Coordinates of C-alpha atoms in Angstrom, one line a residue:
M1 CA -9.3 8.5 -50.2
D2 CA -7.0 6.7 -47.7
G3 CA -4.3 9.1 -48.8
R4 CA -4.5 8.3 -52.4
A5 CA -5.9 10.6 -55.1
V6 CA -9.0 9.5 -56.8
P7 CA -8.0 9.4 -60.6
P8 CA -9.7 11.8 -63.0
E9 CA -11.2 8.9 -65.1
A10 CA -13.2 7.9 -62.1
W11 CA -15.4 10.6 -62.5
S12 CA -17.3 9.7 -65.8
Q13 CA -19.7 12.7 -65.6
R14 CA -19.4 16.3 -64.3
K15 CA -22.3 16.3 -62.0
P16 CA -21.2 13.6 -59.4
A17 CA -18.0 15.5 -59.1
A18 CA -19.8 18.8 -58.6
L19 CA -21.8 17.3 -56.0
V20 CA -18.7 16.5 -54.0
K21 CA -17.2 20.0 -54.7
L22 CA -20.4 21.7 -53.5
L23 CA -20.4 19.8 -50.3
A24 CA -16.5 20.4 -49.8
L25 CA -17.3 24.1 -50.2
A26 CA -20.3 24.4 -48.0
P27 CA -20.2 25.7 -44.3
G28 CA -20.0 22.5 -42.2
H29 CA -19.8 20.6 -45.5
R30 CA -23.4 20.1 -45.4
L31 CA -26.5 21.3 -47.8
R32 CA -30.1 20.8 -48.1
R33 CA -31.1 18.7 -51.1
E34 CA -32.9 21.4 -52.3
Q35 CA -29.9 23.7 -52.3
V36 CA -27.9 21.1 -54.3
M37 CA -30.7 20.9 -56.8
D38 CA -30.9 24.7 -57.2
A39 CA -27.2 24.9 -57.9
L40 CA -26.7 21.9 -60.2
W41 CA -30.1 21.9 -62.2
P42 CA -31.5 25.3 -62.0
E43 CA -33.5 24.9 -65.1
L44 CA -35.4 21.8 -64.0
D45 CA -38.5 21.3 -61.8
Q46 CA -38.2 19.7 -58.4
R47 CA -39.2 16.4 -59.6
A48 CA -36.7 16.1 -62.4
A49 CA -34.0 17.6 -60.3
G50 CA -34.4 15.3 -57.5
A51 CA -34.1 12.2 -60.1
N52 CA -30.9 13.7 -61.2
L53 CA -29.6 14.2 -57.6
R54 CA -30.2 10.6 -56.8
K55 CA -28.4 9.3 -59.8
A56 CA -25.5 11.8 -59.2
L57 CA -25.3 10.8 -55.7
H58 CA -25.1 7.1 -56.5
S59 CA -22.3 7.8 -59.1
A60 CA -20.4 10.0 -56.6
R61 CA -20.4 7.2 -54.1
R62 CA -19.3 4.8 -56.7
S63 CA -16.5 7.1 -57.7
L64 CA -15.4 7.4 -54.3
H65 CA -14.7 3.7 -54.0
A66 CA -18.0 1.8 -53.9
D67 CA -17.3 0.1 -50.7
K68 CA -16.6 3.3 -48.8
G69 CA -18.5 5.9 -50.7
A70 CA -21.7 5.7 -48.7
D71 CA -19.7 6.7 -45.5
I72 CA -18.2 9.8 -47.2
I73 CA -21.5 11.3 -48.6
L74 CA -23.9 11.0 -45.8
S75 CA -27.6 11.4 -45.7
A76 CA -29.4 12.8 -42.8
G77 CA -33.2 13.6 -43.7
D78 CA -33.1 16.6 -45.9
L79 CA -29.3 17.1 -45.6
L80 CA -26.4 15.7 -47.5
C81 CA -23.0 16.0 -45.7
L82 CA -19.4 15.1 -45.9
P83 CA -18.1 13.5 -42.8
S84 CA -17.2 16.0 -39.6
S85 CA -13.8 14.2 -39.1
G86 CA -11.0 12.8 -41.1
L87 CA -11.6 15.1 -43.8
S88 CA -9.2 17.7 -45.0
V89 CA -10.5 20.4 -47.5
D90 CA -7.8 22.9 -48.9
V91 CA -10.2 25.9 -48.8
A92 CA -10.7 25.4 -45.1
E93 CA -7.1 24.9 -44.4
Y94 CA -6.5 28.4 -46.2
W95 CA -9.2 30.2 -44.1
S96 CA -7.7 28.7 -41.0
L97 CA -4.1 29.5 -41.8
M98 CA -5.1 33.1 -43.0
A99 CA -7.2 33.8 -39.7
A100 CA -3.9 32.6 -37.9
A101 CA -1.7 34.8 -40.1
R102 CA -3.8 37.9 -39.4
K103 CA -3.9 37.5 -35.8
T104 CA -0.2 36.8 -35.3
R105 CA 1.1 39.0 -38.3
E106 CA 4.0 36.3 -39.0
A107 CA 5.4 36.2 -42.4
D108 CA 5.6 32.3 -42.5
S109 CA 1.9 32.1 -41.7
Y110 CA 1.0 34.3 -44.7
A111 CA 3.4 32.5 -47.0
A112 CA 1.8 29.2 -46.1
A113 CA -1.7 30.2 -46.5
L114 CA -0.8 32.3 -49.8
E115 CA 0.7 29.0 -51.3
I116 CA -2.2 26.8 -50.8
Y117 CA -4.2 29.2 -53.1
R118 CA -2.2 28.1 -56.2
D119 CA -4.3 28.6 -59.4
G120 CA -7.4 29.8 -57.6
L121 CA -10.6 27.8 -56.8
L122 CA -11.6 24.9 -59.1
P123 CA -10.1 26.3 -62.5
E124 CA -11.8 23.5 -64.3
D125 CA -15.0 24.8 -63.2
V126 CA -14.7 28.6 -64.3
Y127 CA -18.0 28.6 -66.3
E128 CA -20.2 26.9 -63.5
D129 CA -22.4 29.5 -61.8
W130 CA -22.5 27.8 -58.5
A131 CA -18.6 28.1 -58.4
A132 CA -18.6 31.7 -59.2
A133 CA -19.4 33.2 -55.6
P134 CA -17.0 31.1 -53.6
R135 CA -14.3 31.6 -56.3
D136 CA -14.6 35.5 -56.2
E137 CA -14.7 35.5 -52.4
L138 CA -11.5 33.5 -52.1
R139 CA -9.7 35.5 -55.0
L140 CA -10.6 38.9 -53.3
D141 CA -9.3 37.5 -49.9
W142 CA -6.1 36.0 -51.5
M143 CA -5.6 39.6 -53.2
A144 CA -6.0 41.4 -49.9
A145 CA -3.9 38.8 -48.1
A146 CA -1.1 39.1 -50.5
E147 CA -1.2 42.9 -50.2
E148 CA -1.0 42.4 -46.4
F149 CA 1.9 40.1 -46.7
A150 CA 3.8 42.4 -49.0
G151 CA 3.3 45.3 -46.7
L152 CA 4.5 43.1 -43.6
L153 CA 7.6 42.3 -45.7
E154 CA 8.2 46.0 -46.9
A155 CA 7.8 47.4 -43.3
R156 CA 10.3 44.9 -41.9
G157 CA 12.7 46.0 -44.7
D158 CA 12.5 42.9 -46.9
L159 CA 12.2 44.9 -50.1
N160 CA 13.0 42.0 -52.5
G161 CA 10.6 39.7 -50.7
A162 CA 7.9 42.3 -50.8
A163 CA 8.4 42.7 -54.4
R164 CA 8.0 39.1 -55.2
A165 CA 4.7 39.3 -53.5
V166 CA 3.6 42.3 -55.4
Q167 CA 4.7 40.6 -58.6
R168 CA 2.1 37.8 -57.8
I169 CA -0.6 40.6 -57.4
V170 CA 0.3 42.1 -60.8
A171 CA 0.1 38.7 -62.5
A172 CA -3.2 37.8 -61.0
D173 CA -4.6 41.4 -61.8
P174 CA -2.5 43.2 -64.6
L175 CA -4.9 46.1 -64.7
R176 CA -4.4 46.9 -61.1
E177 CA -2.3 50.1 -61.5
T178 CA -1.7 50.6 -57.7
A179 CA 0.0 47.2 -57.6
H180 CA 2.3 48.2 -60.6
V181 CA 3.1 51.5 -58.7
W182 CA 3.9 49.6 -55.6
L183 CA 6.3 47.3 -57.4
M184 CA 7.9 50.3 -58.9
R185 CA 8.3 51.9 -55.5
L186 CA 9.8 48.8 -54.1
Y187 CA 12.4 48.4 -57.0
A188 CA 13.4 52.0 -56.4
L189 CA 13.8 51.5 -52.7
A190 CA 15.9 48.5 -53.3
G191 CA 18.1 50.3 -55.8
R192 CA 16.7 48.5 -58.8
R193 CA 15.7 51.6 -60.6
D194 CA 16.0 50.0 -64.2
E195 CA 13.5 47.3 -63.2
A196 CA 11.2 50.2 -61.8
R197 CA 11.3 51.9 -65.2
R198 CA 10.6 48.4 -67.2
Q199 CA 7.7 48.0 -64.8
Y200 CA 6.3 51.5 -65.8
A201 CA 6.7 50.5 -69.4
R202 CA 4.7 47.3 -68.9
L203 CA 2.0 49.1 -67.2
E204 CA 1.8 51.8 -70.2
E205 CA 1.5 48.8 -72.4
V206 CA -1.2 46.9 -70.6
L207 CA -3.3 49.9 -70.0
D208 CA -3.0 51.1 -73.6
T209 CA -3.7 47.7 -75.0
E210 CA -6.6 46.6 -72.6
L211 CA -8.3 49.9 -71.8
G212 CA -6.8 52.6 -74.3
V213 CA -5.7 54.9 -71.4
E214 CA -2.5 56.1 -69.9
P215 CA -1.1 55.9 -66.2
S216 CA -2.5 58.3 -63.9
P217 CA -0.8 61.7 -63.3
E218 CA 0.5 60.5 -59.8
T219 CA 1.9 57.4 -61.3
Q220 CA 3.6 59.4 -64.0
R221 CA 5.1 61.8 -61.3
Q222 CA 6.6 58.8 -59.3
H223 CA 8.0 57.5 -62.6
A224 CA 9.6 60.7 -63.1
E225 CA 11.0 60.7 -59.5
I226 CA 12.6 57.3 -60.1
S227 CA 13.8 58.3 -63.5
S228 CA 15.5 61.5 -62.1
A229 CA 19.2 62.1 -61.5
E230 CA 21.3 60.3 -59.1
T231 CA 21.6 63.4 -56.7
A232 CA 17.8 63.2 -56.2
E233 CA 17.8 59.6 -54.7
P234 CA 18.5 60.4 -51.1
D235 CA 15.5 62.6 -50.9
L236 CA 13.4 60.1 -52.7
T237 CA 14.5 57.3 -50.4
T238 CA 13.7 59.4 -47.4
E239 CA 10.5 60.5 -48.7
L240 CA 9.4 56.8 -49.7
W241 CA 10.6 55.2 -46.3
E242 CA 8.6 58.0 -44.5
R243 CA 5.4 56.8 -46.5
V244 CA 6.2 53.3 -45.5
G245 CA 6.1 54.3 -42.0
D246 CA 2.9 56.3 -42.4
L247 CA 1.3 53.2 -44.1
R248 CA 2.4 50.8 -41.3
V249 CA 0.9 53.2 -38.7
Q250 CA -2.4 53.2 -40.5
S251 CA -2.4 49.3 -40.5
G252 CA -1.6 49.0 -36.9
D253 CA 1.9 47.8 -37.2
P254 CA 4.0 50.2 -35.0
D255 CA 7.2 47.8 -35.2
G256 CA 7.1 48.0 -38.8
A257 CA 6.6 51.9 -38.7
V258 CA 9.6 52.2 -36.4
K259 CA 11.8 50.3 -38.7
A260 CA 10.7 52.5 -41.7
F261 CA 11.1 55.7 -39.9
D262 CA 14.7 54.6 -38.8
Q263 CA 15.5 53.9 -42.6
A264 CA 14.1 57.5 -43.3
L265 CA 16.3 59.0 -40.7
T266 CA 19.5 57.6 -42.2
T267 CA 19.1 59.8 -45.4
A268 CA 17.1 63.0 -44.0
A269 CA 18.6 65.8 -45.6
D270 CA 17.3 68.8 -43.3
D271 CA 16.5 69.5 -40.0
A272 CA 12.6 69.9 -40.6
T273 CA 12.6 66.6 -42.4
A274 CA 14.4 64.9 -39.6
G275 CA 12.2 66.5 -36.9
R276 CA 9.2 65.5 -38.5
I277 CA 10.4 61.7 -38.9
H278 CA 11.5 61.7 -35.3
R279 CA 8.2 63.0 -34.2
K280 CA 6.6 60.0 -36.2
S281 CA 8.8 57.6 -34.8
A282 CA 8.1 58.8 -31.1
S283 CA 4.4 58.5 -32.0
A284 CA 4.9 54.9 -33.2
W285 CA 6.6 53.9 -30.0
L286 CA 3.9 55.3 -27.9
M287 CA 1.5 53.0 -30.0
R288 CA 3.5 50.4 -28.5
H289 CA 3.1 51.9 -25.0
R290 CA 6.9 52.4 -24.9
P291 CA 7.4 55.9 -23.4
D292 CA 11.1 55.5 -22.8
A293 CA 11.8 54.7 -26.4
A294 CA 9.7 57.5 -27.6
E295 CA 11.4 60.0 -25.5
P296 CA 14.8 60.3 -27.2
H297 CA 12.9 60.9 -30.7
L298 CA 10.6 63.4 -29.1
T299 CA 13.6 65.3 -27.6
A300 CA 15.3 65.2 -31.1
A301 CA 12.1 66.5 -32.8
E302 CA 11.8 69.3 -30.3
G303 CA 15.6 70.4 -30.6
R304 CA 15.1 71.0 -34.4
A305 CA 13.4 74.4 -34.3
P306 CA 10.0 73.2 -35.1
D307 CA 7.4 75.7 -36.5
P308 CA 4.3 76.7 -34.4
A309 CA 2.2 73.8 -35.9
E310 CA 4.8 71.2 -35.4
R311 CA 5.4 72.3 -31.9
G312 CA 1.7 71.8 -31.1
R313 CA 1.9 68.3 -32.5
L314 CA 5.1 67.7 -30.2
L315 CA 3.1 69.0 -27.2
C316 CA 0.3 66.5 -27.9
L317 CA 2.7 63.7 -28.0
R318 CA 4.1 64.9 -24.9
A319 CA 0.7 64.8 -23.3
N320 CA 0.5 61.2 -24.4
L321 CA 3.9 60.3 -23.0
A322 CA 2.8 62.0 -19.8
W323 CA -0.3 59.7 -19.4
E324 CA 1.5 56.8 -20.4
R325 CA 3.6 57.4 -17.3
G326 CA 0.5 58.1 -15.1
D327 CA 0.9 61.9 -14.9
F328 CA -2.4 63.0 -16.0
T329 CA -2.3 66.4 -14.5
A330 CA 0.6 67.2 -16.7
A331 CA -0.9 65.3 -19.6
R332 CA -4.2 67.5 -19.4
G333 CA -2.2 70.7 -19.4
L334 CA 0.0 69.7 -22.3
A335 CA -3.0 68.5 -24.3
E336 CA -4.7 71.8 -23.8
Q337 CA -1.7 73.7 -24.9
A338 CA -1.8 71.5 -28.0
H339 CA -5.3 72.2 -28.7
D340 CA -4.9 75.9 -28.2
I341 CA -2.0 76.0 -30.8
A342 CA -4.1 73.6 -33.3
R343 CA -7.1 76.0 -33.0
A344 CA -4.8 79.0 -33.7
E345 CA -3.1 77.3 -36.6
D346 CA -6.5 76.0 -37.9
D347 CA -5.2 72.4 -38.5
P348 CA -8.1 70.0 -38.6
S349 CA -6.1 66.8 -37.8
D350 CA -4.3 68.5 -35.1
V351 CA -7.3 69.8 -33.5
A352 CA -8.8 66.2 -33.6
A353 CA -5.7 64.8 -32.0
A354 CA -5.7 67.0 -29.2
L355 CA -9.4 66.4 -28.6
E356 CA -8.7 62.7 -28.6
A357 CA -6.0 63.1 -25.9
L358 CA -8.2 65.2 -23.8
A359 CA -11.0 62.7 -24.1
F360 CA -8.7 59.7 -23.2
I361 CA -7.3 61.5 -20.3
S362 CA -10.8 62.4 -19.0
H363 CA -11.8 58.8 -19.5
V364 CA -9.0 57.1 -17.6
Q365 CA -9.6 59.8 -14.7
G366 CA -13.1 58.9 -14.5
D367 CA -14.5 62.4 -15.5
W368 CA -15.2 61.7 -19.3
R369 CA -18.7 63.0 -18.9
P370 CA -17.9 66.6 -17.5
G371 CA -14.8 66.6 -19.9
L372 CA -16.9 65.9 -23.1
H373 CA -19.2 68.9 -21.9
A374 CA -16.2 71.2 -21.5
Q375 CA -14.8 70.2 -24.9
I376 CA -18.3 71.1 -26.6
E377 CA -18.4 74.3 -24.9
G378 CA -15.0 75.0 -26.3
L379 CA -16.0 74.3 -29.7
A380 CA -18.7 77.1 -29.6
G381 CA -18.8 78.8 -33.0
V382 CA -16.1 76.4 -34.4
A383 CA -16.8 74.8 -37.7
L384 CA -15.4 71.3 -37.3
G385 CA -15.5 70.3 -41.1
V386 CA -13.4 67.0 -41.6
R387 CA -12.6 67.0 -37.7
V388 CA -16.2 65.5 -37.2
A389 CA -15.3 61.7 -37.5
R390 CA -12.3 61.9 -35.3
F391 CA -14.0 64.0 -32.7
C392 CA -17.1 62.3 -32.6
D393 CA -16.2 58.7 -33.5
F394 CA -13.5 58.5 -30.7
N395 CA -16.0 59.7 -28.1
H396 CA -18.6 57.1 -29.4
C397 CA -16.0 54.5 -28.7
L398 CA -15.3 55.8 -25.3
A399 CA -19.1 56.1 -24.8
Q400 CA -19.4 52.1 -25.1
Y401 CA -17.8 52.0 -21.4
Q402 CA -20.7 54.1 -20.4
L403 CA -23.2 52.0 -22.1
H404 CA -22.0 48.7 -21.0
G405 CA -20.3 49.6 -17.5
D406 CA -22.2 48.6 -14.4
D407 CA -21.6 51.9 -12.8
F408 CA -22.7 54.1 -15.7
A409 CA -25.3 52.5 -17.7
D410 CA -28.3 53.5 -15.6
S411 CA -27.6 57.1 -16.2
V412 CA -26.6 57.2 -19.8
E413 CA -30.0 58.4 -21.0
E414 CA -30.1 61.2 -18.5
Y415 CA -26.4 62.2 -19.5
A416 CA -27.2 61.8 -23.2
R417 CA -30.1 64.4 -22.8
E418 CA -27.9 66.9 -20.9
T419 CA -25.2 66.5 -23.7
L420 CA -27.9 67.5 -26.1
A421 CA -28.8 70.6 -24.1
V422 CA -25.1 71.6 -24.1
A423 CA -24.6 71.0 -27.8
E424 CA -27.8 73.0 -28.5
R425 CA -26.8 75.8 -26.3
T426 CA -23.5 76.1 -28.2
D427 CA -24.9 75.5 -31.5
A428 CA -22.5 72.5 -31.9
V429 CA -24.2 70.4 -34.5
P430 CA -21.8 67.5 -34.6
A431 CA -22.3 67.2 -30.7
Q432 CA -25.9 67.3 -31.0
A433 CA -25.7 64.4 -33.5
F434 CA -23.5 62.5 -31.1
A435 CA -25.9 63.2 -28.3
W436 CA -28.8 61.9 -30.2
C437 CA -27.0 58.8 -31.2
L438 CA -26.1 58.2 -27.5
L439 CA -29.6 58.6 -26.4
G440 CA -30.7 56.2 -29.2
E441 CA -28.1 53.5 -28.0
S442 CA -29.2 53.7 -24.5
L443 CA -32.8 53.1 -25.5
L444 CA -31.9 50.4 -28.1
L445 CA -30.2 48.3 -25.5
R446 CA -33.3 48.4 -23.4
A447 CA -35.3 47.3 -26.3
V448 CA -37.4 50.7 -26.4
W449 CA -37.7 50.2 -30.2
D450 CA -39.7 53.1 -31.4
E451 CA -38.0 55.8 -29.4
A452 CA -34.6 54.3 -30.1
D453 CA -35.3 54.5 -33.9
A454 CA -36.5 58.1 -33.8
C455 CA -33.3 59.4 -31.8
L456 CA -30.9 57.2 -34.3
E457 CA -32.8 58.8 -37.3
R458 CA -32.3 62.3 -35.9
S459 CA -28.7 61.5 -35.5
C460 CA -28.4 60.5 -39.0
E461 CA -30.0 63.6 -40.1
L462 CA -27.5 65.8 -38.4
Y463 CA -24.5 63.8 -39.4
T464 CA -25.4 63.6 -43.2
P465 CA -24.9 67.1 -44.2
L466 CA -21.3 67.0 -42.5
G467 CA -20.0 64.9 -45.6
S468 CA -19.3 61.4 -46.6
R469 CA -16.3 61.2 -44.1
S470 CA -18.7 61.6 -41.3
V471 CA -19.8 59.0 -38.7
A472 CA -21.2 55.7 -39.4
L473 CA -22.4 54.5 -35.9
P474 CA -26.1 55.8 -36.1
W475 CA -26.6 54.0 -39.3
L476 CA -25.1 50.8 -37.9
R477 CA -27.3 51.0 -34.7
R478 CA -30.5 51.6 -37.0
A479 CA -29.3 48.4 -38.8
E480 CA -29.0 46.7 -35.5
L481 CA -32.4 47.6 -34.4
A482 CA -33.9 46.5 -37.8
A483 CA -32.2 43.2 -37.5
C484 CA -33.5 42.8 -33.8
T485 CA -37.0 43.6 -35.0
G486 CA -37.1 41.5 -38.1
A487 CA -36.9 44.2 -40.7
H488 CA -34.2 42.7 -42.7
A489 CA -34.5 44.8 -45.9
D490 CA -34.2 48.1 -43.7
A491 CA -31.1 46.3 -42.1
S492 CA -29.4 45.9 -45.3
A493 CA -29.9 49.3 -46.6
Y494 CA -28.6 50.7 -43.2
L495 CA -25.4 48.7 -43.5
R496 CA -25.0 49.9 -47.2
R497 CA -25.2 53.5 -46.1
A498 CA -22.8 52.7 -43.4
T499 CA -20.3 50.9 -45.4
S500 CA -20.0 54.1 -47.9
I501 CA -18.9 56.0 -44.8
A502 CA -16.4 53.3 -43.4
M503 CA -14.8 53.3 -46.9
V504 CA -13.4 56.9 -46.4
T505 CA -13.6 57.6 -42.6
P506 CA -10.4 58.6 -40.8
M507 CA -11.6 56.3 -38.0
A508 CA -11.5 53.2 -40.1
R509 CA -10.5 50.9 -37.4
H510 CA -13.8 51.6 -35.5
A511 CA -16.0 51.9 -38.4
W512 CA -15.1 48.5 -39.7
A513 CA -15.0 46.6 -36.5
R514 CA -18.8 48.0 -35.7
L515 CA -19.9 47.2 -39.3
H516 CA -18.8 43.7 -39.5
A517 CA -20.0 42.8 -36.0
T518 CA -23.6 44.6 -36.9
A519 CA -23.5 42.6 -40.3
A520 CA -23.0 39.4 -38.5
L521 CA -26.0 40.0 -36.3
A522 CA -28.2 40.9 -39.3
A523 CA -27.0 37.6 -41.1
M524 CA -28.0 35.7 -38.3
E525 CA -31.2 37.2 -37.4
R526 CA -32.3 36.4 -41.1
G527 CA -31.0 32.7 -40.6
A528 CA -27.9 33.0 -42.9
P529 CA -24.9 31.8 -40.7
E530 CA -22.7 31.7 -43.8
D531 CA -23.0 35.4 -44.3
A532 CA -22.2 35.7 -40.6
I533 CA -19.1 33.9 -40.9
R534 CA -18.0 36.0 -43.9
A535 CA -18.4 39.1 -41.7
V536 CA -16.0 37.4 -39.0
R537 CA -13.5 36.9 -42.0
A538 CA -13.8 40.5 -43.0
T539 CA -13.2 41.8 -39.7
Q540 CA -9.9 39.9 -39.6
K541 CA -8.9 41.6 -43.0
A542 CA -10.0 45.0 -41.9
A543 CA -7.9 44.5 -38.7
A544 CA -4.9 43.6 -40.5
R545 CA -5.2 46.6 -42.7
Y546 CA -6.4 49.3 -40.3
G547 CA -6.0 48.0 -36.7
D548 CA -8.7 46.6 -34.5
C549 CA -10.9 48.0 -31.7
P550 CA -12.1 45.3 -29.4
T551 CA -14.7 47.7 -27.6
C552 CA -16.3 48.2 -31.2
S553 CA -16.2 44.8 -32.2
A554 CA -17.4 43.2 -28.9
L555 CA -20.8 42.2 -30.5
L556 CA -19.0 40.0 -33.1
N557 CA -17.7 37.3 -30.5
P558 CA -21.2 35.8 -29.4
V559 CA -23.0 36.3 -32.8
G560 CA -20.0 35.0 -34.7
A561 CA -19.6 32.0 -32.5
Q562 CA -23.1 31.1 -32.9
A563 CA -22.7 30.9 -36.5
F564 CA -19.8 28.9 -36.3
A565 CA -21.7 26.4 -33.9
L566 CA -24.5 25.9 -36.6
V567 CA -21.8 24.9 -39.2
G568 CA -19.7 22.8 -36.8
D569 CA -16.6 25.1 -36.8
R570 CA -15.0 24.2 -33.4
E571 CA -11.7 26.2 -34.1
G572 CA -13.5 29.3 -35.2
A573 CA -15.9 29.3 -32.2
H574 CA -13.2 28.7 -29.7
A575 CA -11.1 31.5 -31.2
L576 CA -13.9 34.0 -30.7
A577 CA -14.6 32.5 -27.1
L578 CA -10.9 33.3 -26.1
S579 CA -11.3 36.8 -27.6
A580 CA -14.5 37.5 -25.7
A581 CA -13.1 36.1 -22.3
Q582 CA -9.9 38.3 -22.6
F583 CA -12.0 41.4 -23.3
A584 CA -14.4 40.6 -20.3
E585 CA -11.4 40.0 -18.0
S586 CA -10.0 43.4 -19.1
F587 CA -13.0 45.3 -18.8
P588 CA -15.4 43.7 -16.4
S589 CA -19.3 44.5 -16.6
S590 CA -22.3 42.5 -16.6
A591 CA -22.9 43.0 -20.4
W592 CA -19.5 42.3 -21.7
S593 CA -19.5 39.2 -19.3
A594 CA -22.7 38.1 -20.8
M595 CA -21.2 38.2 -24.2
A596 CA -18.2 36.2 -23.1
E597 CA -20.7 33.6 -21.6
A598 CA -22.8 33.4 -24.7
T599 CA -19.7 32.8 -27.0
S600 CA -18.4 30.2 -24.6
A601 CA -21.8 28.5 -24.6
S602 CA -21.6 28.4 -28.5
A603 CA -18.1 26.9 -28.2
A604 CA -19.3 24.3 -25.9
V605 CA -21.8 23.3 -28.4
T606 CA -19.2 22.7 -31.0
D607 CA -17.4 20.4 -28.2
G608 CA -20.6 18.4 -28.0
D609 CA -20.9 19.5 -24.3
L610 CA -24.5 20.4 -24.2
D611 CA -25.0 20.5 -20.5
A612 CA -22.1 23.1 -20.4
A613 CA -23.6 25.1 -23.2
R614 CA -27.1 25.2 -21.6
A615 CA -25.6 26.4 -18.3
R616 CA -23.4 29.1 -20.1
F617 CA -26.5 30.4 -22.2
Q618 CA -28.5 30.6 -18.7
A619 CA -25.6 32.4 -17.2
A620 CA -25.5 35.0 -20.2
A621 CA -29.4 35.5 -19.8
V622 CA -29.0 36.3 -16.1
L623 CA -26.1 38.7 -16.9
Y624 CA -28.0 40.4 -19.7
E625 CA -30.9 40.9 -17.5
K626 CA -28.7 42.6 -14.8
A627 CA -27.3 44.8 -17.6
D628 CA -30.9 45.6 -18.6
H629 CA -30.4 44.2 -22.0
P630 CA -33.8 42.3 -22.4
F631 CA -33.5 41.4 -26.2
W632 CA -30.1 39.8 -25.6
A633 CA -31.4 38.1 -22.3
A634 CA -34.4 36.4 -24.2
R635 CA -32.2 35.5 -27.2
S636 CA -29.9 33.8 -24.8
L637 CA -32.7 31.8 -23.4
A638 CA -33.8 30.9 -26.8
Q639 CA -30.4 29.6 -27.7
R640 CA -30.3 27.6 -24.3
D641 CA -33.8 26.1 -25.3
T642 CA -32.5 24.9 -28.8
V643 CA -29.6 22.9 -27.5
G644 CA -30.5 19.1 -27.6
A645 CA -30.8 17.2 -24.7
G646 CA -27.4 16.1 -23.1

């Protein structure tokens, strides 16, 4: 209060303090009286709990200085609120700093956010039920953020800084074996082998004491490597730096990957290892769209007598380099050669990579539709196995341009039926599943609910036998349909099924982006903006770990901004408005422009500019109608009508 701490002795009882804590933690710092009573006096009937609330409210205001307490805890009808301005809450500051850190991937931003956490949320209220959920949410996010921070430092070569970050993870969760192993690896990379061995001994002790088990075989193997003779260290260092580079690629950090691969090359002992690492470094540079930086590594890899499988991988990279330079004819020929070699070598990952290259080349050349049919024809009699997710999911992502593009959307239903016919003729079951999903998506956007559900259900039936690493999209579209039609229990069930796939799919950045966007919609449709906000934050965490896909997460922008507007979070709403506007500018279409308008309308609500909000919701409705998305047009009009008088 006024820059001075309210002393602990000012709180003569726990419940008044708990009331302030509840409001500080609540979205928008506001709660209905009934919510407060349920949290603080769940065992009492409403009359008794109401009497206790009035006493706690009076006492809390007195503790917050009698002359100003009434202005701090406001009463607005059934709501109790903290003021919307002049208030600072460390938890809100943590979430804001963490969102910025995950967007910029700056180490200083991560460090500032992690420091705010200190001893966790309300350690003095560890046995209070009302504090459990926010405490667990914050702790899980802090643990994930600490891992992201450590990975960022490791990829940049700051091994000692990364080790300090992982030490905090181990201290917070001593039974997390993966953290102990990570710390051992960091010590080994930094030449601190004795400390690595001592860390293994601590892990052995805690696992034996707490669980009565020993470290996993993989952990024991790594300990043996670290404890091996000095002559083994160069190979170990190369292997570990290469592993660091692979992890950075998976998390969408090509700069960190390049640095790690450069470190690996300094100790590479043989041509085969050096060639492989040069190839990975070239791939990382191409992730940055830097073909000139990639080419020397690619040439170096080609000069080290690669075996046939490796030669096919290099041809695929040559194809990517060619289309980066705009030579799509050469790119297609190289990708086709890479595909032929991958088929001959029977390498699932390489086949999928070549198919992705061919699909993208067809996409940018404007012939994705016939290109996909040609790929399906070429897969006749081939068992895709674990290639399913990469082949189908990548094309599902490209199909969003067909579904939402003004030049394509009107004919998607017809194209989906043609694709289904091709897939059935060639007996390509995954392609049939893809076609049923695309058909269902087209009908879903036009609010043809029953037919869409039947198509999506058929897609799920075909994908399911292909394994847990299959495709999550048809389950997510069924969840979206259920949310739009008010079947909230079904939406939750479909989201759970999609989550189990997203946990293991090789196309995680697409799967998680779609999943969190759909979860946010389901939350808003059942009236739970707090859950929608959690989905937005979860998207940021997933993007930091796997990379992001703006196309697959586009729905998150208008839905998430609506949630932020409901709780008065101006910063959150405007961040999504900026994201939506940039995406719509990069890929102009009526549907994506409608999303940008709806997102900006919610941001205008948080500014108090209600005239602008109504105008933007109206513009969104018009654009949705033009795109033939009637549900979303009606939803935008309903949002317009709920905006108060200007």
